[in-house]
């Protein structure tokens, strides 16, 4: 949705570079913020849903999120629209 696209990923706020999201995790979180679901992401990636869920789980662990909604909430920063 246009509203979700007004946000940008900030990623986990950690000092250690190794703890930052991988490119795939960043893409997944962004797509979740846009309202995409696991089957849609898996189809676009030509990957299994299990692979997508694994990446989501790993991203959730990095920020201490218990749900996908919490993952998205902890990973986005509102940016001004131009």
Short mmCIF file of C-alpha atoms in Angstrom, two decimals:
data_model
loop_
_atom_site.label_atom_id
_atom_site.label_comp_id
_atom_site.label_asym_id
_atom_site.label_seq_id
_atom_site.Cartn_x
_atom_site.Cartn_y
_atom_site.Cartn_z
CA UNK A 1 0.00 0.00 0.00
CA UNK A 2 1.06 3.59 -0.51
CA UNK A 3 0.92 4.21 3.25
CA UNK A 4 3.37 1.39 4.01
CA UNK A 5 5.73 2.65 1.31
CA UNK A 6 6.05 5.93 3.21
CA UNK A 7 8.25 4.01 5.63
CA UNK A 8 11.81 2.83 5.17
CA UNK A 9 13.68 0.05 6.88
CA UNK A 10 16.00 1.12 9.62
CA UNK A 11 17.14 -2.38 10.49
CA UNK A 12 18.15 -3.46 13.94
CA UNK A 13 19.95 -0.76 15.86
CA UNK A 14 23.12 -2.64 16.75
CA UNK A 15 26.72 -1.61 16.70
CA UNK A 16 28.05 -4.95 15.49
CA UNK A 17 27.79 -5.15 11.68
CA UNK A 18 27.41 -8.93 11.86
CA UNK A 19 24.12 -8.49 13.72
CA UNK A 20 22.56 -6.38 10.95
CA UNK A 21 19.92 -7.87 8.67
CA UNK A 22 21.11 -9.83 5.68
CA UNK A 23 19.96 -8.45 2.32
CA UNK A 24 17.30 -11.20 2.11
CA UNK A 25 16.05 -10.48 5.63
CA UNK A 26 15.86 -6.77 4.87
CA UNK A 27 13.83 -7.47 1.71
CA UNK A 28 11.47 -9.81 3.58
CA UNK A 29 10.81 -7.31 6.36
CA UNK A 30 10.18 -4.58 3.81
CA UNK A 31 7.74 -6.82 1.92
CA UNK A 32 5.96 -7.72 5.17
CA UNK A 33 5.62 -4.00 5.89
CA UNK A 34 4.03 -3.59 2.44
CA UNK A 35 1.48 -6.28 3.27
CA UNK A 36 2.99 -9.22 1.37
CA UNK A 37 2.60 -12.65 2.92
CA UNK A 38 4.96 -15.63 3.09
CA UNK A 39 3.50 -17.46 0.05
CA UNK A 40 3.78 -14.30 -2.10
CA UNK A 41 7.40 -13.74 -1.11
CA UNK A 42 8.29 -17.41 -1.65
CA UNK A 43 6.70 -17.36 -5.11
CA UNK A 44 8.59 -14.20 -6.11
CA UNK A 45 11.87 -15.68 -4.87
CA UNK A 46 11.16 -19.10 -6.35
CA UNK A 47 11.93 -20.49 -2.90
CA UNK A 48 10.03 -22.60 -0.42
CA UNK A 49 7.81 -21.01 2.21
CA UNK A 50 10.01 -22.73 4.81
CA UNK A 51 13.02 -20.77 3.52
CA UNK A 52 11.14 -17.49 3.85
CA UNK A 53 9.92 -18.41 7.35
CA UNK A 54 13.49 -19.26 8.37
CA UNK A 55 14.69 -15.83 7.26
CA UNK A 56 11.80 -14.19 9.13
CA UNK A 57 12.60 -16.18 12.28
CA UNK A 58 16.29 -15.18 12.10
CA UNK A 59 15.40 -11.51 11.64
CA UNK A 60 12.99 -11.73 14.58
CA UNK A 61 15.74 -13.20 16.76
CA UNK A 62 18.06 -10.31 15.89
CA UNK A 63 15.64 -7.69 17.19
CA UNK A 64 13.93 -9.74 19.89
CA UNK A 65 10.54 -9.72 18.16
CA UNK A 66 7.92 -12.31 19.08
CA UNK A 67 5.60 -11.73 16.10
CA UNK A 68 5.95 -10.62 12.50
CA UNK A 69 4.05 -7.44 13.34
CA UNK A 70 6.53 -6.65 16.10
CA UNK A 71 9.40 -7.36 13.68
CA UNK A 72 8.02 -4.82 11.21
CA UNK A 73 7.31 -2.28 13.97
CA UNK A 74 10.88 -2.54 15.26
CA UNK A 75 12.34 -2.31 11.76
CA UNK A 76 10.72 0.70 10.16
CA UNK A 77 11.30 4.39 10.55
CA UNK A 78 8.84 6.95 9.28
CA UNK A 79 10.29 9.23 6.63
CA UNK A 80 8.77 12.45 5.33
CA UNK A 81 6.95 12.31 2.01
CA UNK A 82 8.14 14.77 -0.61
#
